[in-house]
Amino acid sequence: MPMFRIQNYLNGQLVAPASGQYLPNIEPATGQVYGEIPDSGPVDVAAAVAAAEAALPAWRARPAEERGRLLEKIADLIDANLERLAQAESRDNGKPLALARVMDIPRAASNFRFFGTAAPHFATEAHVQEGLALNYTVRHPVGVVGCISPWNLPLYLFTWKIAPALAVGCCVVAKPSEITPATAFLLSALCIEAGLPAGVLNIIHGTGPGCGQALVEHPGIKAISFTGGTATGRHLAATAAPLFKKLSLELGGKNPNLVFADCDLAAAVRTSIRSSFANQGQICLCGSRLFVERPIYEQFKTEFLRQLADQTVGDPLDAATKQGALASEAHLHKVLAYIKLAHDEGGTLLAGGHRATVPGRCADGYFLEPTVFEGLPYDCRTNQEEIFGPVVTLTPFDTEAEVLHMANSTEYGLSATIWTQNLTRAHRLSQALHSGVVWVNTWLHRDLRTPFGGMKNSGVGREGGLEALRFFTEAQNVCISLTGG
Ligand code: NDP
């Protein structure tokens, strides 16, 4: 089979990197190289920024409705190519094809449709000083912006950044993760087919240090929207802050799942299985610390482990597969190292704990058994550091104060889930949790209008709805005297 060669999307064309060099693209389910990725660098980034700068005046001058119509056209093309995109995402990332079909690709279309239709509704404020002055706010697109996304939800998170930037009239230079570049490449072709003007969106492939760093450093990039690990976010902020770039950082998480004795136990267990292991636990919103109130601890544990047995690890293309491969060999080894750490810290292994073997074409794939530990202190490293894989811990608690203390004890503050039928407690605890997103009796329920982002080391700024449109714009106040001087 010929190698699947990815190209950069630069000034409306699909082109090779300036260096002519490519990196291997590995299929996680087989461990085999199946394609090539441009190894782009500062030269490609500079060309992309120049193309975006040239496209900017015409793009920002277009009526929002026209920009929105183009974004909706891209959404329609994503829908029309759903199967092809889902297959590419599954192959590139290792996730079950069935999941890519119902989650990743439909959500990518929704991102374009949501922000395409939001653009004409984006209004600004007026502040009237009676008899003295009228102030009105103008929101200008920031200019050329950089969007950098991770490998766990490749097209989903890539489009979540690009769509609002384009909607408000910014031009974009975007870099997907080198681990999962395929659907971003396929998106380039769809943008060309939709008639997106050359230079409005440029997609440059390559490594973080080689290509992402050049994007962050480029003086023509006025704002950066980044989703990725906390350590990378810290490095990125240190580079961009002295250059006074606007920054939106969506970073890591170590999310608590608080299960009270009065909850609907069946729903809590069913959804906790999903929130622990969906996408092999590689969703920043996965709840990896399960705190269960002591009276139902044993019952919850028994039922959780029983349902865990149905989390079939297998070929992502197999319809019966619930758990595919981890995204890369390096990531698999990182997660295995955390399993060793959990043993070293005295944890009791309740399930999983080993690399999984999937026979046939997937014999060399990066599979891991869904893993559960108990008996670990809340403040040990296993319970404090982000693992970002199918590894969770179970911990009993006795009081609300105790579980709140444990839940809030990490450096992260992305999301939390509460399971209770007590309405007062749900409200009280939600507001006491240091998390940007709190779910009560549900998980991963998303409304694209709501603010999305983390507290503490989980990020800076919010995405979603108006927050995203505001981020990619610069507010200007115009003050008009009503007295004539
Ligand atoms: P990384 O931080 O390793 O990478 C994220 C992106 O940044 C990739 O495109 C990467 O490129 C790029 N990058 C790496 N180094 C640099 C650099 N010096 N300058 C510019 N760009 C750089 O994260 P992962 O891809 O490993 O993703 C997993 C992390 O993302 C987890 O911590 C997870 O919690 C977080 N995440 C957060 C979400 C949120 O909404 N808060 C949502 C989803 C994930 P390359 O891959 O090519 O090296």
Coordinates of C-alpha atoms and ligand atoms in Angstrom, one line a residue:
M1 CA 0.0 0.0 0.0
P2 CA 1.4 3.5 -0.8
M3 CA 2.4 5.7 2.1
F4 CA -0.3 8.2 3.1
R5 CA 1.7 11.5 2.5
I6 CA 0.4 14.5 4.3
Q7 CA 1.1 18.0 2.9
N8 CA 0.9 21.5 4.4
Y9 CA -2.0 23.7 3.6
L10 CA -0.3 27.0 2.7
N11 CA -1.9 29.9 1.0
G12 CA -4.7 27.8 -0.4
Q13 CA -2.4 25.0 -1.8
L14 CA -1.3 21.6 -0.5
V15 CA 2.5 21.8 -0.5
A16 CA 5.6 20.0 0.7
P17 CA 7.5 21.4 3.6
A18 CA 10.4 23.8 2.7
S19 CA 12.9 21.3 4.0
G20 CA 11.5 18.4 1.9
Q21 CA 11.8 16.3 5.0
Y22 CA 9.0 14.1 6.4
L23 CA 8.4 12.3 9.7
P24 CA 6.9 8.8 10.0
N25 CA 3.2 8.6 10.9
I26 CA 2.5 5.5 13.0
E27 CA -0.8 3.7 13.3
P28 CA -1.1 3.0 17.1
A29 CA -3.3 -0.1 16.7
T30 CA -0.6 -1.9 14.6
G31 CA 2.6 -0.1 15.6
Q32 CA 3.4 0.2 11.9
V33 CA 4.4 3.3 9.9
Y34 CA 1.6 4.0 7.5
G35 CA 2.3 7.6 6.3
E36 CA 4.5 10.6 6.3
I37 CA 4.1 14.0 7.9
P38 CA 5.8 17.2 6.8
D39 CA 8.7 18.1 9.1
S40 CA 8.0 21.8 8.9
G41 CA 9.9 24.6 10.6
P42 CA 10.3 28.3 10.9
V43 CA 10.5 28.8 7.1
D44 CA 7.1 27.2 6.6
V45 CA 5.6 29.0 9.5
A46 CA 6.9 32.4 8.2
A47 CA 5.4 31.6 4.7
A48 CA 2.0 30.7 6.4
V49 CA 2.0 33.9 8.5
A50 CA 2.8 36.0 5.4
A51 CA -0.1 34.3 3.5
A52 CA -2.5 34.9 6.4
E53 CA -1.4 38.5 6.7
A54 CA -2.1 39.0 3.0
A55 CA -5.5 37.4 3.2
L56 CA -6.5 39.3 6.4
P57 CA -7.8 42.6 5.0
A58 CA -10.3 41.0 2.7
W59 CA -11.4 38.3 5.1
R60 CA -12.0 40.7 8.0
A61 CA -13.9 43.1 5.7
R62 CA -16.3 40.4 4.6
P63 CA -19.7 40.6 6.3
A64 CA -20.0 38.2 9.2
E65 CA -22.9 36.4 7.5
E66 CA -20.7 35.6 4.4
R67 CA -17.9 34.3 6.6
G68 CA -20.5 32.3 8.5
R69 CA -21.9 30.8 5.3
L70 CA -18.4 29.5 4.3
L71 CA -18.0 27.9 7.7
E72 CA -21.3 26.2 7.4
K73 CA -20.3 24.9 4.0
I74 CA -17.2 23.4 5.6
A75 CA -19.5 21.8 8.3
D76 CA -21.7 20.3 5.5
L77 CA -18.6 18.9 3.8
I78 CA -17.4 17.3 7.1
D79 CA -20.9 15.7 7.4
A80 CA -20.7 14.5 3.9
N81 CA -17.3 12.9 4.5
L82 CA -18.1 11.6 8.0
E83 CA -17.1 8.0 7.3
R84 CA -13.8 8.8 5.6
L85 CA -12.9 11.2 8.3
A86 CA -13.9 8.8 11.1
Q87 CA -11.8 6.1 9.5
A88 CA -8.8 8.4 9.2
E89 CA -9.2 9.5 12.9
S90 CA -9.5 6.0 14.2
R91 CA -6.4 4.8 12.2
D92 CA -4.3 7.8 13.2
N93 CA -5.2 7.9 16.9
G94 CA -6.1 4.3 17.8
K95 CA -9.6 5.2 19.0
P96 CA -12.6 2.9 18.2
L97 CA -14.0 3.8 14.8
A98 CA -17.5 3.7 16.4
L99 CA -16.5 6.5 18.7
A100 CA -15.0 8.7 16.0
R101 CA -18.2 8.2 14.0
V102 CA -20.5 9.4 16.8
M103 CA -18.2 11.9 18.7
D104 CA -15.1 13.3 17.0
I105 CA -16.3 14.0 13.5
P106 CA -19.9 15.1 14.2
R107 CA -18.5 17.5 16.8
A108 CA -16.0 18.9 14.3
A109 CA -19.0 19.7 12.0
S110 CA -20.9 21.2 14.9
N111 CA -17.9 23.5 15.8
F112 CA -18.0 25.0 12.3
R113 CA -21.8 25.2 12.2
F114 CA -22.0 26.7 15.7
F115 CA -19.5 29.4 15.1
G116 CA -20.6 30.0 11.5
T117 CA -24.1 30.8 12.8
A118 CA -22.8 32.6 15.8
A119 CA -20.8 35.2 13.8
P120 CA -23.8 37.2 12.6
H121 CA -25.2 37.2 16.1
F122 CA -22.1 38.6 17.8
A123 CA -23.1 41.9 19.2
T124 CA -21.2 44.6 21.2
E125 CA -22.1 46.8 24.1
A126 CA -23.0 50.5 24.4
H127 CA -22.5 52.5 27.7
V128 CA -24.5 55.6 27.9
Q129 CA -23.6 58.4 30.3
E130 CA -26.9 60.3 30.5
G131 CA -26.5 63.7 28.9
L132 CA -22.7 63.5 28.8
A133 CA -21.4 60.8 26.4
L134 CA -22.2 57.7 24.5
N135 CA -19.6 54.9 24.6
Y136 CA -19.8 52.0 22.2
T137 CA -17.5 49.0 21.9
V138 CA -16.1 47.8 18.6
R139 CA -14.6 44.3 18.5
H140 CA -11.9 44.1 15.9
P141 CA -10.5 40.7 14.9
V142 CA -7.1 40.3 16.6
G143 CA -5.4 39.6 13.3
V144 CA -3.4 36.5 12.4
V145 CA -3.6 33.9 15.2
G146 CA -2.0 30.6 16.0
C147 CA -4.0 27.5 17.0
I148 CA -2.2 24.5 18.5
S149 CA -4.0 21.3 19.4
P150 CA -3.3 17.9 20.9
W151 CA -3.7 14.3 19.8
N152 CA -6.5 13.0 21.9
L153 CA -9.5 14.5 20.1
P154 CA -7.7 15.6 16.9
L155 CA -10.2 17.1 14.6
Y156 CA -12.7 17.9 17.4
L157 CA -10.3 20.2 19.3
F158 CA -8.5 21.6 16.2
T159 CA -11.8 22.9 14.8
W160 CA -13.0 24.1 18.2
K161 CA -10.2 26.7 17.9
I162 CA -10.1 27.4 14.2
A163 CA -13.9 28.0 13.7
P164 CA -14.4 30.9 16.2
A165 CA -11.2 32.6 15.0
L166 CA -12.3 32.5 11.4
A167 CA -15.9 33.5 12.3
V168 CA -14.8 36.8 13.8
G169 CA -12.5 37.6 10.8
C170 CA -9.1 36.4 12.0
C171 CA -6.8 34.5 9.7
V172 CA -5.2 31.4 11.1
V173 CA -2.0 29.4 11.1
A174 CA -2.8 26.1 12.8
K175 CA -0.6 23.2 13.9
P176 CA -2.2 19.8 14.8
S177 CA -0.2 17.3 16.9
E178 CA 2.4 15.5 14.8
I179 CA 1.0 12.3 16.4
T180 CA -2.5 12.7 14.8
P181 CA -2.2 14.9 11.7
A182 CA -4.5 13.0 9.3
T183 CA -7.9 14.6 9.7
A184 CA -6.4 18.1 9.8
F185 CA -4.9 17.3 6.4
L186 CA -8.2 16.0 5.1
L187 CA -9.8 19.2 6.4
S188 CA -7.5 21.3 4.2
A189 CA -8.9 19.6 1.1
L190 CA -12.5 20.3 2.4
C191 CA -11.6 24.0 2.9
I192 CA -10.3 24.2 -0.6
E193 CA -13.5 22.5 -1.9
A194 CA -15.7 24.9 0.2
G195 CA -14.0 27.9 -1.5
L196 CA -12.3 29.3 1.6
P197 CA -10.1 32.1 0.2
A198 CA -6.3 31.3 0.0
G199 CA -4.4 32.2 3.1
V200 CA -7.4 32.5 5.5
L201 CA -6.5 29.2 7.1
N202 CA -3.1 27.6 6.9
I203 CA -2.3 24.3 8.4
I204 CA 1.4 23.5 9.0
H205 CA 2.5 20.1 10.2
G206 CA 5.5 19.2 12.2
T207 CA 6.9 18.8 15.7
G208 CA 6.2 20.9 18.7
P209 CA 9.8 22.2 19.2
G210 CA 10.4 22.6 15.4
C211 CA 7.1 24.0 14.2
G212 CA 4.9 24.9 17.2
Q213 CA 7.7 26.9 18.8
A214 CA 8.3 28.9 15.6
L215 CA 4.6 29.7 15.5
V216 CA 4.5 30.9 19.1
E217 CA 7.6 33.0 18.5
H218 CA 6.6 34.6 15.3
P219 CA 5.9 38.3 15.7
G220 CA 3.1 38.2 13.2
I221 CA 1.0 35.9 15.4
K222 CA -1.1 38.1 17.7
A223 CA -2.9 35.5 19.8
I224 CA -2.4 31.8 20.5
S225 CA -5.1 29.3 21.4
F226 CA -3.4 26.2 22.8
T227 CA -4.7 22.9 24.1
G228 CA -2.2 20.5 25.5
G229 CA -0.2 19.5 28.6
T230 CA 0.4 21.8 31.5
A231 CA 4.2 21.7 31.1
T232 CA 4.0 22.6 27.4
G233 CA 1.5 25.4 28.3
R234 CA 3.9 26.8 30.9
H235 CA 6.8 26.8 28.3
L236 CA 4.5 28.4 25.7
A237 CA 3.4 31.1 28.1
A238 CA 7.0 31.9 29.0
T239 CA 7.7 32.4 25.3
A240 CA 4.6 34.3 24.4
A241 CA 4.0 36.5 27.4
P242 CA 7.1 38.8 26.9
L243 CA 5.9 39.3 23.3
F244 CA 2.5 40.5 24.7
K245 CA 0.5 37.9 22.7
K246 CA -3.1 37.1 23.8
L247 CA -3.1 33.6 25.2
S248 CA -5.8 31.0 25.8
L249 CA -4.5 27.9 27.5
E250 CA -6.5 24.7 27.9
L251 CA -4.3 22.3 29.9
G252 CA -4.2 19.1 31.9
G253 CA -6.6 17.8 34.4
K254 CA -6.9 15.3 37.3
N255 CA -10.6 15.3 37.6
P256 CA -12.5 14.1 40.7
N257 CA -15.7 12.1 40.5
L258 CA -17.7 12.4 43.8
V259 CA -20.3 9.6 44.3
F260 CA -22.6 10.1 47.3
A261 CA -24.6 7.3 48.9
D262 CA -27.9 8.9 47.9
C263 CA -27.1 8.8 44.2
D264 CA -28.8 6.8 41.4
L265 CA -26.2 4.0 41.7
A266 CA -26.9 2.4 38.3
A267 CA -26.5 5.7 36.5
A268 CA -23.4 6.6 38.5
V269 CA -21.7 3.3 37.8
R270 CA -22.7 3.3 34.1
T271 CA -21.5 6.9 33.5
S272 CA -18.4 6.5 35.6
I273 CA -17.3 3.6 33.4
R274 CA -17.6 6.0 30.5
S275 CA -16.0 9.0 32.3
S276 CA -13.0 6.8 33.4
F277 CA -12.3 4.9 30.1
A278 CA -13.8 6.7 27.1
N279 CA -11.2 7.3 24.4
Q280 CA -8.9 5.0 26.5
G281 CA -9.1 7.6 29.3
Q282 CA -7.4 10.2 27.0
I283 CA -9.9 13.0 27.4
C284 CA -8.9 15.9 29.5
L285 CA -12.3 15.7 31.2
C286 CA -12.1 12.0 32.2
G287 CA -12.7 11.5 35.9
S288 CA -9.6 9.6 37.1
R289 CA -10.2 9.9 40.9
L290 CA -13.4 8.2 42.0
F291 CA -14.4 9.1 45.6
V292 CA -17.2 7.0 46.8
E293 CA -19.1 7.5 50.1
R294 CA -18.4 4.7 52.4
P295 CA -21.9 3.1 52.9
I296 CA -22.0 2.3 49.1
Y297 CA -18.3 1.9 48.5
E298 CA -18.2 -1.9 48.3
Q299 CA -21.5 -2.0 46.2
F300 CA -20.1 0.6 43.8
K301 CA -16.8 -1.2 43.5
T302 CA -18.4 -4.6 42.8
E303 CA -20.7 -3.2 40.1
F304 CA -18.0 -1.0 38.6
L305 CA -15.6 -3.9 38.2
R306 CA -18.5 -6.1 36.8
Q307 CA -19.2 -3.5 34.1
L308 CA -15.5 -3.0 33.5
A309 CA -15.4 -6.6 32.2
D310 CA -17.5 -5.4 29.2
Q311 CA -14.9 -2.8 28.2
T312 CA -13.5 -5.0 25.4
V313 CA -10.0 -4.0 24.4
G314 CA -9.6 -4.7 20.7
D315 CA -9.0 -3.6 17.1
P316 CA -10.4 -0.1 16.7
L317 CA -12.2 -1.2 13.5
D318 CA -14.1 -4.0 15.3
A319 CA -17.6 -2.9 16.2
A320 CA -17.4 -4.8 19.5
T321 CA -14.3 -2.8 20.7
K322 CA -14.8 -0.4 23.6
Q323 CA -11.1 0.4 24.2
G324 CA -8.8 1.0 21.3
A325 CA -5.0 1.6 21.3
L326 CA -3.3 4.4 23.2
A327 CA -2.1 7.2 20.9
S328 CA 1.6 6.4 20.8
E329 CA 4.2 4.0 22.1
A330 CA 5.8 6.8 24.2
H331 CA 2.4 7.5 25.8
L332 CA 1.8 3.8 26.5
H333 CA 5.1 3.6 28.3
K334 CA 4.3 6.8 30.3
V335 CA 1.0 5.2 31.5
L336 CA 2.7 1.9 32.3
A337 CA 5.2 3.8 34.4
Y338 CA 2.3 5.3 36.4
I339 CA 0.9 1.8 36.9
K340 CA 4.3 0.8 38.4
L341 CA 4.2 3.9 40.5
A342 CA 0.8 3.1 41.8
H343 CA 2.1 -0.4 42.9
D344 CA 5.2 1.3 44.5
E345 CA 3.0 3.7 46.4
G346 CA 1.1 0.7 47.9
G347 CA -2.0 0.6 45.8
T348 CA -4.1 -2.6 45.5
L349 CA -4.7 -3.5 41.9
L350 CA -8.4 -4.4 41.3
A351 CA -8.4 -4.8 37.6
G352 CA -6.1 -4.5 34.5
G353 CA -2.6 -3.3 35.1
H354 CA -0.9 -4.7 32.0
R355 CA -0.3 -4.1 28.3
A356 CA -3.1 -5.9 26.4
T357 CA -2.5 -8.2 23.5
V358 CA -4.8 -8.0 20.5
P359 CA -4.1 -10.8 18.1
G360 CA -3.8 -10.5 14.3
R361 CA -3.0 -7.2 12.6
C362 CA -3.0 -5.5 16.0
A363 CA -0.4 -7.8 17.6
D364 CA 2.1 -4.9 17.9
G365 CA -0.4 -2.2 18.9
Y366 CA -0.3 0.1 21.9
F367 CA -3.1 -1.5 23.9
L368 CA -3.6 -1.3 27.7
E369 CA -6.0 -3.0 30.0
P370 CA -8.4 -0.6 31.7
T371 CA -6.9 -0.4 35.2
V372 CA -8.3 0.2 38.7
F373 CA -6.5 0.7 41.9
E374 CA -7.7 1.3 45.5
G375 CA -6.0 1.9 48.8
L376 CA -3.9 4.8 47.7
P377 CA -3.6 8.0 49.8
Y378 CA -5.4 11.0 48.1
D379 CA -2.1 13.0 48.1
C380 CA 0.2 10.4 46.6
R381 CA 1.6 11.1 43.1
T382 CA -0.7 8.6 41.4
N383 CA -3.6 10.6 42.8
Q384 CA -2.1 14.0 42.1
E385 CA -0.4 13.8 38.6
E386 CA -2.2 13.6 35.3
I387 CA -1.9 10.1 33.8
F388 CA -4.2 10.6 30.8
G389 CA -4.9 7.0 30.2
P390 CA -7.3 4.2 31.3
V391 CA -6.1 4.2 34.9
V392 CA -8.4 5.2 37.8
T393 CA -8.3 5.1 41.6
L394 CA -11.2 4.3 44.0
T395 CA -11.1 6.0 47.4
P396 CA -13.8 5.9 50.1
F397 CA -14.9 9.0 52.0
D398 CA -17.0 9.7 55.1
T399 CA -17.9 13.4 55.0
E400 CA -18.6 16.1 52.5
A401 CA -15.7 18.2 54.0
E402 CA -13.3 15.4 53.6
V403 CA -14.2 14.6 50.0
L404 CA -14.1 18.3 49.1
H405 CA -10.6 18.6 50.5
M406 CA -9.4 15.6 48.6
A407 CA -11.1 16.7 45.4
N408 CA -9.5 20.1 45.5
S409 CA -6.1 18.9 46.6
T410 CA -4.4 18.7 43.1
E411 CA -2.7 21.5 41.1
Y412 CA -5.4 21.0 38.5
G413 CA -9.0 22.4 38.3
L414 CA -10.5 21.4 35.0
S415 CA -13.7 19.4 35.7
A416 CA -15.5 17.5 38.4
T417 CA -18.6 15.3 38.6
I418 CA -21.0 14.9 41.5
W419 CA -23.4 12.1 41.9
T420 CA -26.2 12.8 44.4
Q421 CA -30.0 13.2 44.6
N422 CA -29.6 16.0 47.2
L423 CA -30.2 19.2 45.3
T424 CA -28.9 21.5 48.0
R425 CA -25.7 19.5 48.3
A426 CA -25.3 19.5 44.5
H427 CA -25.4 23.3 44.4
R428 CA -23.3 23.8 47.5
L429 CA -20.5 21.4 46.4
S430 CA -20.5 22.6 42.8
Q431 CA -19.6 26.1 43.9
A432 CA -17.0 24.9 46.4
L433 CA -15.1 22.7 43.9
H434 CA -12.1 24.4 42.2
S435 CA -13.1 23.3 38.7
G436 CA -14.0 25.2 35.6
V437 CA -16.6 22.7 34.7
V438 CA -18.9 20.8 37.1
W439 CA -21.3 18.1 36.1
V440 CA -24.1 16.9 38.4
N441 CA -25.5 13.4 37.6
T442 CA -24.0 13.5 34.1
W443 CA -20.7 13.7 32.3
L444 CA -19.4 15.2 29.1
H445 CA -22.7 16.9 28.5
R446 CA -21.7 19.9 26.4
D447 CA -23.5 23.0 25.3
L448 CA -21.2 24.9 23.0
R449 CA -22.5 28.2 24.3
T450 CA -21.1 27.6 27.8
P451 CA -17.7 28.8 29.0
F452 CA -15.2 26.0 28.9
G453 CA -11.8 26.0 30.6
G454 CA -9.9 25.2 33.7
M455 CA -8.9 26.8 37.0
K456 CA -5.4 26.6 38.6
N457 CA -2.9 24.8 36.4
S458 CA -5.6 23.5 34.1
G459 CA -5.5 26.7 32.1
V460 CA -5.9 30.3 31.5
G461 CA -9.0 31.8 29.9
R462 CA -12.2 30.2 28.6
E463 CA -13.3 28.8 25.2
G464 CA -16.8 28.3 24.0
G465 CA -19.6 30.5 22.8
L466 CA -19.1 34.2 23.3
E467 CA -15.9 33.7 25.3
A468 CA -14.2 32.3 22.2
L469 CA -15.5 35.1 20.0
R470 CA -14.2 37.7 22.5
F471 CA -10.8 36.0 22.8
F472 CA -10.2 36.3 19.1
T473 CA -11.2 40.0 19.1
E474 CA -9.8 43.2 20.5
A475 CA -12.2 45.5 22.3
Q476 CA -12.1 49.2 21.4
N477 CA -14.2 51.8 23.1
V478 CA -15.4 54.8 21.1
C479 CA -16.6 57.7 23.3
I480 CA -18.8 60.4 21.7
S481 CA -19.5 63.5 23.6
L482 CA -23.2 64.5 23.8
T483 CA -22.3 68.0 24.9
G484 CA -20.0 69.0 22.0
G485 CA -16.8 69.4 24.0
Ligands
NDP1 P1 1.4 18.5 24.4 O1 1.4 19.6 25.3 O2 2.5 17.5 24.3 O3 1.2 18.9 22.9 C1 0.1 19.8 22.6 C2 0.4 20.5 21.2 O4 1.5 21.4 21.5 C3 0.9 19.5 20.1 O5 0.4 20.0 18.9 C4 2.4 19.6 20.3 O6 3.0 19.3 19.1 C5 2.5 21.1 20.5 N1 3.8 21.5 21.1 C6 4.7 20.8 21.9 N2 5.7 21.5 22.2 C7 5.5 22.8 21.7 C8 6.2 24.0 21.8 N3 7.4 24.1 22.4 N4 5.7 25.1 21.2 C9 4.5 25.0 20.6 N5 3.8 23.9 20.5 C10 4.3 22.8 21.1 O7 0.1 17.7 24.7 P2 -0.4 16.3 24.2 O8 -0.5 16.4 22.7 O9 0.4 15.2 24.8 O10 -1.9 16.3 24.7 C11 -2.3 15.8 25.9 C12 -2.5 16.9 26.9 O11 -3.5 17.8 26.5 C13 -2.9 16.4 28.3 O12 -2.2 17.0 29.3 C14 -4.4 16.8 28.3 O13 -4.9 17.0 29.6 C15 -4.4 18.1 27.5 N6 -5.7 18.4 27.0 C16 -6.4 19.4 27.6 C17 -7.7 19.7 27.2 C18 -8.4 20.9 27.8 O14 -9.4 21.3 27.2 N7 -8.0 21.5 28.9 C19 -8.3 18.9 26.2 C20 -7.5 17.9 25.6 C21 -6.2 17.6 26.1 P3 3.5 17.7 18.9 O15 2.4 16.8 19.3 O16 3.7 17.7 17.4 O17 4.7 17.6 19.7

